[in-house]
PDB file of C-alpha atoms and ligand atoms in Angstrom:
ATOM      1  CA  UNK H  45      66.755 116.897  66.279  1.00  0.00           C
ATOM      2  CA  UNK H  46      67.045 117.087  69.766  1.00  0.00           C
ATOM      3  CA  UNK H  47      67.656 113.553  70.033  1.00  0.00           C
ATOM      4  CA  UNK H  48      70.007 113.528  67.440  1.00  0.00           C
ATOM      5  CA  UNK H  49      71.856 115.802  69.112  1.00  0.00           C
ATOM      6  CA  UNK H  50      71.666 114.478  72.350  1.00  0.00           C
ATOM      7  CA  UNK H  51      72.901 110.650  70.598  1.00  0.00           C
ATOM      8  CA  UNK H  52      75.348 112.009  68.506  1.00  0.00           C
ATOM      9  CA  UNK H  53      77.076 114.102  71.893  1.00  0.00           C
ATOM     10  CA  UNK H  54      76.796 110.304  73.615  1.00  0.00           C
ATOM     11  CA  UNK H  55      78.421 108.660  70.822  1.00  0.00           C
ATOM     12  CA  UNK H  56      81.173 111.146  70.953  1.00  0.00           C
ATOM     13  CA  UNK H  57      81.286 110.624  74.711  1.00  0.00           C
ATOM     14  CA  UNK H  58      81.938 106.749  74.581  1.00  0.00           C
ATOM     15  CA  UNK H  59      84.233 106.861  71.665  1.00  0.00           C
ATOM     16  CA  UNK H  60      86.709 109.195  73.683  1.00  0.00           C
ATOM     17  CA  UNK H  61      86.147 106.750  76.566  1.00  0.00           C
ATOM     18  CA  UNK H  62      87.194 104.231  74.210  1.00  0.00           C
ATOM     19  CA  UNK H  63      90.017 106.148  72.846  1.00  0.00           C
ATOM     20  CA  UNK H  64      91.133 106.761  76.044  1.00  0.00           C
ATOM     21  CA  UNK H  65      91.080 103.079  77.747  1.00  0.00           C
ATOM     22  CA  UNK H  66      93.105 102.535  74.657  1.00  0.00           C
ATOM     23  CA  UNK H  67      95.721 104.452  75.297  1.00  0.00           C
ATOM     24  CA  UNK H  68      95.977 104.034  79.291  1.00  0.00           C
ATOM     25  CA  UNK H  69      96.286 100.340  78.539  1.00  0.00           C
ATOM     26  CA  UNK H  70      99.151 100.314  75.386  1.00  0.00           C
ATOM     27  CA  UNK H  71     101.382 101.732  78.473  1.00  0.00           C
ATOM     28  CA  UNK H  72     102.290  99.242  80.662  1.00  0.00           C
ATOM     29  CA  UNK H  73     101.529  96.489  77.867  1.00  0.00           C
ATOM     30  CA  UNK H  74     104.423  98.381  75.811  1.00  0.00           C
ATOM     31  CA  UNK H  75     106.899  98.235  79.443  1.00  0.00           C
ATOM     32  CA  UNK H  76     105.866  94.571  79.367  1.00  0.00           C
ATOM     33  CA  UNK H  77     106.672  94.049  76.449  1.00  0.00           C
ATOM     34  CA  UNK H  78     110.940  96.211  76.574  1.00  0.00           C
ATOM     35  CA  UNK H  79     110.745  93.702  79.507  1.00  0.00           C
ATOM     36  CA  UNK H  80     110.093  90.714  78.379  1.00  0.00           C
ATOM     37  CA  UNK H  81     112.808  91.517  75.380  1.00  0.00           C
ATOM     38  CA  UNK H  82     115.555  92.142  78.485  1.00  0.00           C
ATOM     39  CA  UNK H  83     114.962  89.138  80.009  1.00  0.00           C
ATOM     40  CA  UNK H  84     116.000  87.204  77.025  1.00  0.00           C
ATOM     41  CA  UNK H  85     119.178  88.606  77.607  1.00  0.00           C
ATOM     42  CA  UNK H  86     122.210  85.863  78.060  1.00  0.00           C
ATOM     43  CA  UNK H  87     124.303  87.656  80.791  1.00  0.00           C
ATOM     44  CA  UNK H  88     121.313  88.549  82.987  1.00  0.00           C
ATOM     45  CA  UNK H  89     121.526  87.755  87.021  1.00  0.00           C
ATOM     46  CA  UNK H  90     118.956  86.168  89.008  1.00  0.00           C
ATOM     47  CA  UNK H  91     118.553  89.353  91.089  1.00  0.00           C
ATOM     48  CA  UNK H  92     117.524  91.177  87.688  1.00  0.00           C
ATOM     49  CA  UNK H  93     115.695  88.357  85.883  1.00  0.00           C
ATOM     50  CA  UNK H  94     113.800  88.485  89.295  1.00  0.00           C
ATOM     51  CA  UNK H  95     113.399  92.140  89.380  1.00  0.00           C
ATOM     52  CA  UNK H  96     111.983  92.468  85.332  1.00  0.00           C
ATOM     53  CA  UNK H  97     109.972  89.682  85.704  1.00  0.00           C
ATOM     54  CA  UNK H  98     108.290  91.802  89.392  1.00  0.00           C
ATOM     55  CA  UNK H  99     107.770  95.018  87.163  1.00  0.00           C
ATOM     56  CA  UNK H 100     106.042  92.814  84.517  1.00  0.00           C
ATOM     57  CA  UNK H 101     103.275  91.152  86.546  1.00  0.00           C
ATOM     58  CA  UNK H 102     103.011  95.233  88.493  1.00  0.00           C
ATOM     59  CA  UNK H 103     102.505  96.877  84.945  1.00  0.00           C
ATOM     60  CA  UNK H 104     100.083  93.738  83.527  1.00  0.00           C
ATOM     61  CA  UNK H 105      97.830  94.392  86.678  1.00  0.00           C
ATOM     62  CA  UNK H 106      97.942  97.802  86.068  1.00  0.00           C
ATOM     63  CA  UNK H 107      96.801  97.312  82.465  1.00  0.00           C
ATOM     64  CA  UNK H 108      93.504  94.893  84.621  1.00  0.00           C
ATOM     65  CA  UNK H 109      93.055  97.966  87.020  1.00  0.00           C
ATOM     66  CA  UNK H 110      92.679 100.622  83.880  1.00  0.00           C
ATOM     67  CA  UNK H 111      90.325  98.137  81.639  1.00  0.00           C
ATOM     68  CA  UNK H 112      88.234  97.530  85.290  1.00  0.00           C
ATOM     69  CA  UNK H 113      87.744 101.294  86.076  1.00  0.00           C
ATOM     70  CA  UNK H 114      86.236 101.602  82.521  1.00  0.00           C
ATOM     71  CA  UNK H 115      84.656  98.242  81.512  1.00  0.00           C
ATOM     72  CA  UNK H 116      83.822  96.349  84.704  1.00  0.00           C
ATOM     73  CA  UNK H 117      80.208  97.250  83.621  1.00  0.00           C
ATOM     74  CA  UNK H 118      79.871  99.413  80.429  1.00  0.00           C
ATOM     75  CA  UNK H 119      78.858  97.202  77.562  1.00  0.00           C
ATOM     76  CA  UNK H 120      80.558  97.584  74.428  1.00  0.00           C
ATOM     77  CA  UNK H 121      78.515  99.695  72.053  1.00  0.00           C
ATOM     78  CA  UNK H 122      75.919 100.886  71.416  1.00  0.00           C
ATOM     79  CA  UNK H 123      74.345 102.695  74.427  1.00  0.00           C
ATOM     80  CA  UNK H 124      71.195 101.072  75.335  1.00  0.00           C
ATOM     81  CA  UNK H 125      69.544 104.158  76.739  1.00  0.00           C
ATOM     82  CA  UNK H 126      66.021 102.123  78.721  1.00  0.00           C
ATOM     83  CA  UNK H 127      64.218 103.028  82.046  1.00  0.00           C
ATOM     84  CA  UNK H 128      66.303 102.416  84.535  1.00  0.00           C
ATOM     85  CA  UNK H 129      65.135 101.092  88.277  1.00  0.00           C
ATOM     86  CA  UNK H 130      67.123 102.448  90.453  1.00  0.00           C
ATOM     87  CA  UNK H 131      65.806 100.810  93.541  1.00  0.00           C
ATOM     88  CA  UNK H 132      67.486  97.781  91.705  1.00  0.00           C
ATOM     89  CA  UNK H 133      70.676  98.994  90.901  1.00  0.00           C
ATOM     90  CA  UNK H 134      71.386 100.253  94.148  1.00  0.00           C
ATOM     91  CA  UNK H 135      70.971  96.304  95.274  1.00  0.00           C
ATOM     92  CA  UNK H 136      73.093  95.295  92.298  1.00  0.00           C
ATOM     93  CA  UNK H 137      76.234  96.998  93.155  1.00  0.00           C
ATOM     94  CA  UNK H 138      75.635  97.045  96.998  1.00  0.00           C
ATOM     95  CA  UNK H 139      75.705  93.245  96.215  1.00  0.00           C
ATOM     96  CA  UNK H 140      78.799  92.862  93.916  1.00  0.00           C
ATOM     97  CA  UNK H 141      80.958  95.376  95.957  1.00  0.00           C
ATOM     98  CA  UNK H 142      80.061  93.313  99.346  1.00  0.00           C
ATOM     99  CA  UNK H 143      82.773  90.512  98.750  1.00  0.00           C
ATOM    100  CA  UNK H 144      85.172  93.286  98.413  1.00  0.00           C
ATOM    101  CA  UNK H 145      83.828  95.254 101.248  1.00  0.00           C
ATOM    102  CA  UNK H 146      83.990  91.546 103.042  1.00  0.00           C
ATOM    103  CA  UNK H 147      87.787  91.787 102.562  1.00  0.00           C
ATOM    104  CA  UNK H 148      87.936  95.105 104.220  1.00  0.00           C
ATOM    105  CA  UNK H 149      85.727  94.690 107.105  1.00  0.00           C
ATOM    106  CA  UNK H 150      83.602  96.631 105.713  1.00  0.00           C
ATOM    107  CA  UNK H 151      79.627  96.664 105.875  1.00  0.00           C
ATOM    108  CA  UNK H 152      77.829  97.516 103.209  1.00  0.00           C
ATOM    109  CA  UNK H 153      74.070  99.585 104.343  1.00  0.00           C
ATOM    110  CA  UNK H 154      71.153 100.102 102.090  1.00  0.00           C
ATOM    111  CA  UNK H 155      68.416 102.748 102.821  1.00  0.00           C
ATOM    112  CA  UNK H 156      66.064 102.288  99.616  1.00  0.00           C
ATOM    113  CA  UNK H 157      62.362 103.968  99.469  1.00  0.00           C
ATOM    114  CA  UNK H 158      59.506 102.069  98.716  1.00  0.00           C
ATOM    115  CA  UNK H 159      58.239 103.161  95.764  1.00  0.00           C
ATOM    116  CA  UNK H 160      60.402 102.211  93.060  1.00  0.00           C
ATOM    117  CA  UNK H 161      62.347 105.698  91.357  1.00  0.00           C
ATOM    118  CA  UNK H 162      63.502 104.991  87.745  1.00  0.00           C
ATOM    119  CA  UNK H 163      66.044 107.295  85.575  1.00  0.00           C
ATOM    120  CA  UNK H 164      66.626 107.262  82.061  1.00  0.00           C
ATOM    121  CA  UNK H 165      70.284 105.960  81.104  1.00  0.00           C
ATOM    122  CA  UNK H 166      72.493 103.084  79.866  1.00  0.00           C
ATOM    123  CA  UNK H 167      72.435 101.112  83.296  1.00  0.00           C
ATOM    124  CA  UNK H 168      75.944  99.314  82.398  1.00  0.00           C
ATOM    125  CA  UNK H 169      77.660 102.563  82.719  1.00  0.00           C
ATOM    126  CA  UNK H 170      75.503 103.398  86.193  1.00  0.00           C
ATOM    127  CA  UNK H 171      76.942 100.271  87.185  1.00  0.00           C
ATOM    128  CA  UNK H 172      79.923 101.049  86.458  1.00  0.00           C
ATOM    129  CA  UNK H 173      79.741 104.901  88.158  1.00  0.00           C
ATOM    130  CA  UNK H 174      78.239 104.018  91.306  1.00  0.00           C
ATOM    131  CA  UNK H 175      80.766 100.408  91.641  1.00  0.00           C
ATOM    132  CA  UNK H 176      84.154 102.862  91.080  1.00  0.00           C
ATOM    133  CA  UNK H 177      82.279 105.559  94.086  1.00  0.00           C
ATOM    134  CA  UNK H 178      81.589 102.622  96.360  1.00  0.00           C
ATOM    135  CA  UNK H 179      85.056 101.073  96.080  1.00  0.00           C
ATOM    136  CA  UNK H 180      86.735 104.060  96.482  1.00  0.00           C
ATOM    137  CA  UNK H 181      84.545 104.812  99.923  1.00  0.00           C
ATOM    138  CA  UNK H 182      85.842 100.675 100.805  1.00  0.00           C
ATOM    139  CA  UNK H 183      89.095 102.183 100.117  1.00  0.00           C
ATOM    140  CA  UNK H 184      89.067 105.194 102.189  1.00  0.00           C
ATOM    141  CA  UNK H 185      88.475 102.499 105.210  1.00  0.00           C
ATOM    142  CA  UNK H 186      91.854 100.297 105.835  1.00  0.00           C
ATOM    143  CA  UNK H 187      90.179  99.802 109.377  1.00  0.00           C
ATOM    144  CA  UNK H 188      86.881  98.954 108.635  1.00  0.00           C
ATOM    145  CA  UNK H 189      83.444 101.122 108.524  1.00  0.00           C
ATOM    146  CA  UNK H 190      80.304 101.598 106.523  1.00  0.00           C
ATOM    147  CA  UNK H 191      79.314 102.329 103.048  1.00  0.00           C
ATOM    148  CA  UNK H 192      75.840 103.677 102.862  1.00  0.00           C
ATOM    149  CA  UNK H 193      73.431 103.366  99.949  1.00  0.00           C
ATOM    150  CA  UNK H 194      70.130 105.632 100.017  1.00  0.00           C
ATOM    151  CA  UNK H 195      67.959 106.827  97.732  1.00  0.00           C
ATOM    152  CA  UNK H 196      65.147 109.217  98.040  1.00  0.00           C
ATOM    153  CA  UNK H 197      63.405 111.663  95.758  1.00  0.00           C
ATOM    154  CA  UNK H 198      62.876 115.249  97.171  1.00  0.00           C
ATOM    155  CA  UNK H 199      61.120 118.149  95.574  1.00  0.00           C
ATOM    156  CA  UNK H 200      62.188 117.603  91.791  1.00  0.00           C
ATOM    157  CA  UNK H 201      64.608 115.608  92.251  1.00  0.00           C
ATOM    158  CA  UNK H 202      65.785 111.829  92.763  1.00  0.00           C
ATOM    159  CA  UNK H 203      69.345 111.375  95.092  1.00  0.00           C
ATOM    160  CA  UNK H 204      71.383 108.837  95.370  1.00  0.00           C
ATOM    161  CA  UNK H 205      74.017 109.145  98.391  1.00  0.00           C
ATOM    162  CA  UNK H 206      76.878 107.061  98.828  1.00  0.00           C
ATOM    163  CA  UNK H 207      78.789 107.305 102.267  1.00  0.00           C
ATOM    164  CA  UNK H 208      81.400 106.204 103.947  1.00  0.00           C
ATOM    165  CA  UNK H 209      83.204 106.530 107.207  1.00  0.00           C
ATOM    166  CA  UNK H 210      86.635 106.447 106.009  1.00  0.00           C
ATOM    167  CA  UNK H 211      89.544 108.946 105.950  1.00  0.00           C
ATOM    168  CA  UNK H 212      88.091 111.785 104.437  1.00  0.00           C
ATOM    169  CA  UNK H 213      89.545 114.812 101.920  1.00  0.00           C
ATOM    170  CA  UNK H 214      90.882 118.081 102.327  1.00  0.00           C
ATOM    171  CA  UNK H 215      88.601 120.451 100.377  1.00  0.00           C
ATOM    172  CA  UNK H 216      91.721 120.782  97.720  1.00  0.00           C
ATOM    173  CA  UNK H 217      91.669 116.284  97.318  1.00  0.00           C
ATOM    174  CA  UNK H 218      88.361 116.834  96.826  1.00  0.00           C
ATOM    175  CA  UNK H 219      88.509 119.400  93.739  1.00  0.00           C
ATOM    176  CA  UNK H 220      90.695 117.310  92.004  1.00  0.00           C
ATOM    177  CA  UNK H 221      88.059 114.448  92.294  1.00  0.00           C
ATOM    178  CA  UNK H 222      87.470 113.604  88.588  1.00  0.00           C
ATOM    179  CA  UNK H 223      90.370 115.182  87.220  1.00  0.00           C
ATOM    180  CA  UNK H 224      92.756 112.359  85.459  1.00  0.00           C
ATOM    181  CA  UNK H 225      95.517 110.596  87.284  1.00  0.00           C
ATOM    182  CA  UNK H 226      95.098 112.060  90.897  1.00  0.00           C
ATOM    183  CA  UNK H 227      95.169 108.993  93.056  1.00  0.00           C
ATOM    184  CA  UNK H 228      97.051 108.960  96.380  1.00  0.00           C
ATOM    185  CA  UNK H 229      97.429 105.130  95.999  1.00  0.00           C
ATOM    186  CA  UNK H 230     100.417 102.930  95.408  1.00  0.00           C
ATOM    187  CA  UNK H 231      98.245 101.198  92.526  1.00  0.00           C
ATOM    188  CA  UNK H 232      95.924 103.389  91.988  1.00  0.00           C
ATOM    189  CA  UNK H 233      95.121 105.236  88.219  1.00  0.00           C
ATOM    190  CA  UNK H 234      93.359 108.138  89.179  1.00  0.00           C
ATOM    191  CA  UNK H 235      90.855 107.231  86.746  1.00  0.00           C
ATOM    192  CA  UNK H 236      87.768 105.850  88.530  1.00  0.00           C
ATOM    193  CA  UNK H 237      86.182 109.388  89.113  1.00  0.00           C
ATOM    194  CA  UNK H 238      86.639 111.024  86.063  1.00  0.00           C
ATOM    195  CA  UNK H 239      84.517 107.565  84.249  1.00  0.00           C
ATOM    196  CA  UNK H 240      82.095 107.886  87.155  1.00  0.00           C
ATOM    197  CA  UNK H 241      81.233 111.364  86.989  1.00  0.00           C
ATOM    198  CA  UNK H 242      81.562 111.554  82.926  1.00  0.00           C
ATOM    199  CA  UNK H 243      79.245 108.829  83.116  1.00  0.00           C
ATOM    200  CA  UNK H 244      76.626 110.577  85.957  1.00  0.00           C
ATOM    201  CA  UNK H 245      76.942 114.060  83.695  1.00  0.00           C
ATOM    202  CA  UNK H 246      76.365 112.752  80.397  1.00  0.00           C
ATOM    203  CA  UNK H 247      72.722 111.275  81.825  1.00  0.00           C
ATOM    204  CA  UNK H 248      72.226 114.883  82.619  1.00  0.00           C
ATOM    205  CA  UNK H 249      72.967 114.023  86.304  1.00  0.00           C
ATOM    206  CA  UNK H 250      74.898 115.993  89.617  1.00  0.00           C
ATOM    207  CA  UNK H 251      77.279 115.193  91.784  1.00  0.00           C
ATOM    208  CA  UNK H 252      78.389 117.093  94.776  1.00  0.00           C
ATOM    209  CA  UNK H 253      81.021 115.447  97.501  1.00  0.00           C
ATOM    210  CA  UNK H 254      81.302 116.911 100.881  1.00  0.00           C
ATOM    211  CA  UNK H 255      83.849 115.294 102.664  1.00  0.00           C
ATOM    212  CA  UNK H 256      85.749 115.851 106.750  1.00  0.00           C
ATOM    213  CA  UNK H 257      89.304 114.034 107.102  1.00  0.00           C
ATOM    214  CA  UNK H 258      89.288 111.780 109.335  1.00  0.00           C
ATOM    215  CA  UNK H 259      85.300 111.551 109.420  1.00  0.00           C
ATOM    216  CA  UNK H 260      84.420 110.351 105.744  1.00  0.00           C
ATOM    217  CA  UNK H 261      83.033 111.684 102.666  1.00  0.00           C
ATOM    218  CA  UNK H 262      79.589 111.836 100.705  1.00  0.00           C
ATOM    219  CA  UNK H 263      78.844 111.299  97.482  1.00  0.00           C
ATOM    220  CA  UNK H 264      75.379 113.218  96.716  1.00  0.00           C
ATOM    221  CA  UNK H 265      74.306 111.755  93.086  1.00  0.00           C
ATOM    222  CA  UNK H 266      70.719 113.746  92.001  1.00  0.00           C
ATOM    223  CA  UNK H 267      69.069 113.570  88.229  1.00  0.00           C
ATOM    224  CA  UNK H 268      65.800 115.715  87.867  1.00  0.00           C
ATOM    225  CA  UNK H 269      63.088 113.532  88.397  1.00  0.00           C
ATOM    226  CA  UNK H 270      60.925 113.577  84.617  1.00  0.00           C
TER     227      UNK H 270
HETATM  228  P1  ADP C 150      92.138 105.509  92.797  1.00  0.00           P
HETATM  229  O1  ADP C 150      90.615 105.039  93.232  1.00  0.00           O
HETATM  230  O2  ADP C 150      92.617 104.510  91.285  1.00  0.00           O
HETATM  231  O3  ADP C 150      92.791 106.292  93.603  1.00  0.00           O
HETATM  232  P2  ADP C 150      89.943 107.560  91.776  1.00  0.00           P
HETATM  233  O4  ADP C 150      89.938 108.899  90.403  1.00  0.00           O
HETATM  234  O5  ADP C 150      88.766 105.925  91.985  1.00  0.00           O
HETATM  235  O6  ADP C 150      91.317 106.769  91.776  1.00  0.00           O
HETATM  236  O7  ADP C 150      89.950 108.123  93.222  1.00  0.00           O
HETATM  237  C1  ADP C 150      91.112 109.057  92.769  1.00  0.00           C
HETATM  238  C2  ADP C 150      91.845 110.145  94.505  1.00  0.00           C
HETATM  239  O8  ADP C 150      90.724 110.451  95.304  1.00  0.00           O
HETATM  240  C3  ADP C 150      91.628 108.592  95.094  1.00  0.00           C
HETATM  241  O9  ADP C 150      93.313 108.386  95.264  1.00  0.00           O
HETATM  242  C4  ADP C 150      91.348 108.638  96.647  1.00  0.00           C
HETATM  243  O10 ADP C 150      92.838 110.224  97.031  1.00  0.00           O
HETATM  244  C5  ADP C 150      90.779 110.155  96.320  1.00  0.00           C
HETATM  245  N1  ADP C 150      89.110 109.532  97.053  1.00  0.00           N
HETATM  246  C6  ADP C 150      88.131 109.348  96.109  1.00  0.00           C
HETATM  247  N2  ADP C 150      87.295 108.818  96.770  1.00  0.00           N
HETATM  248  C7  ADP C 150      87.550 109.055  98.268  1.00  0.00           C
HETATM  249  C8  ADP C 150      86.930 109.144  99.012  1.00  0.00           C
HETATM  250  N3  ADP C 150      85.487 107.812  99.300  1.00  0.00           N
HETATM  251  N4  ADP C 150      87.656 108.782 100.674  1.00  0.00           N
HETATM  252  C9  ADP C 150      88.455 109.354 100.366  1.00  0.00           C
HETATM  253  N5  ADP C 150      89.111 109.779  99.595  1.00  0.00           N
HETATM  254  C10 ADP C 150      88.804 109.276  98.072  1.00  0.00           C
HETATM  255 MG1   MG C 151      89.121 104.325  92.619  1.00  0.00          MG
END
């Protein structure tokens, strides 16, 4: 019975996410449609035509960003719950982030233990959660810096930390993390942390963020060792 309850809870979360992706992507698509219609008018100046085209491209980029915050790694349903080797997954995620990091002059570092540490969950979802957090870290370091992933066991906890040497946040900004549409970026979606936090919570994990303005940010993700 307990398993069934957990399962239906997971199914609910999954369909929530599917519903919100559909909802979020519909807005930019609707505005692209509207502007394409406007572009069909005869009396359009070249200047206006160019302007509408720019809006369309921006809106399409936005739709793409939204999809990537939700679904870069998360595979379509059903969720597959398996034993996840955190050492491997962290290495995988660090590698995926590497080209984005290089482009921004950011070094990606890892401190992994010799023992293999694992948790149960959907590994594609966990990848998505870590990528969204890692990407934010890189974006917080426009002048370069270091993004460090560590994994360790502490008493009854398994702890992943993701640390950046970026711009940091005020306590008020930290508080708003995970709430939908909170973004300070020109082209931000404000959905990345919400997706990450909900994935971690669904895995019965806990996430704690510590940040200092001008110094950087630490994300501590912990799971109970089973
Ligand atoms: P987005 O990245 O699209 O803006 P997110 O939900 O991923 O949306 O992040 C929300 C906001 O939280 C960001 O716009 C940024 O202001 C802040 N933030 C998240 N992670 C960090 C970080 N590591 N350093 C500084 N600010 C961050
Ligand atoms: Mg983000």
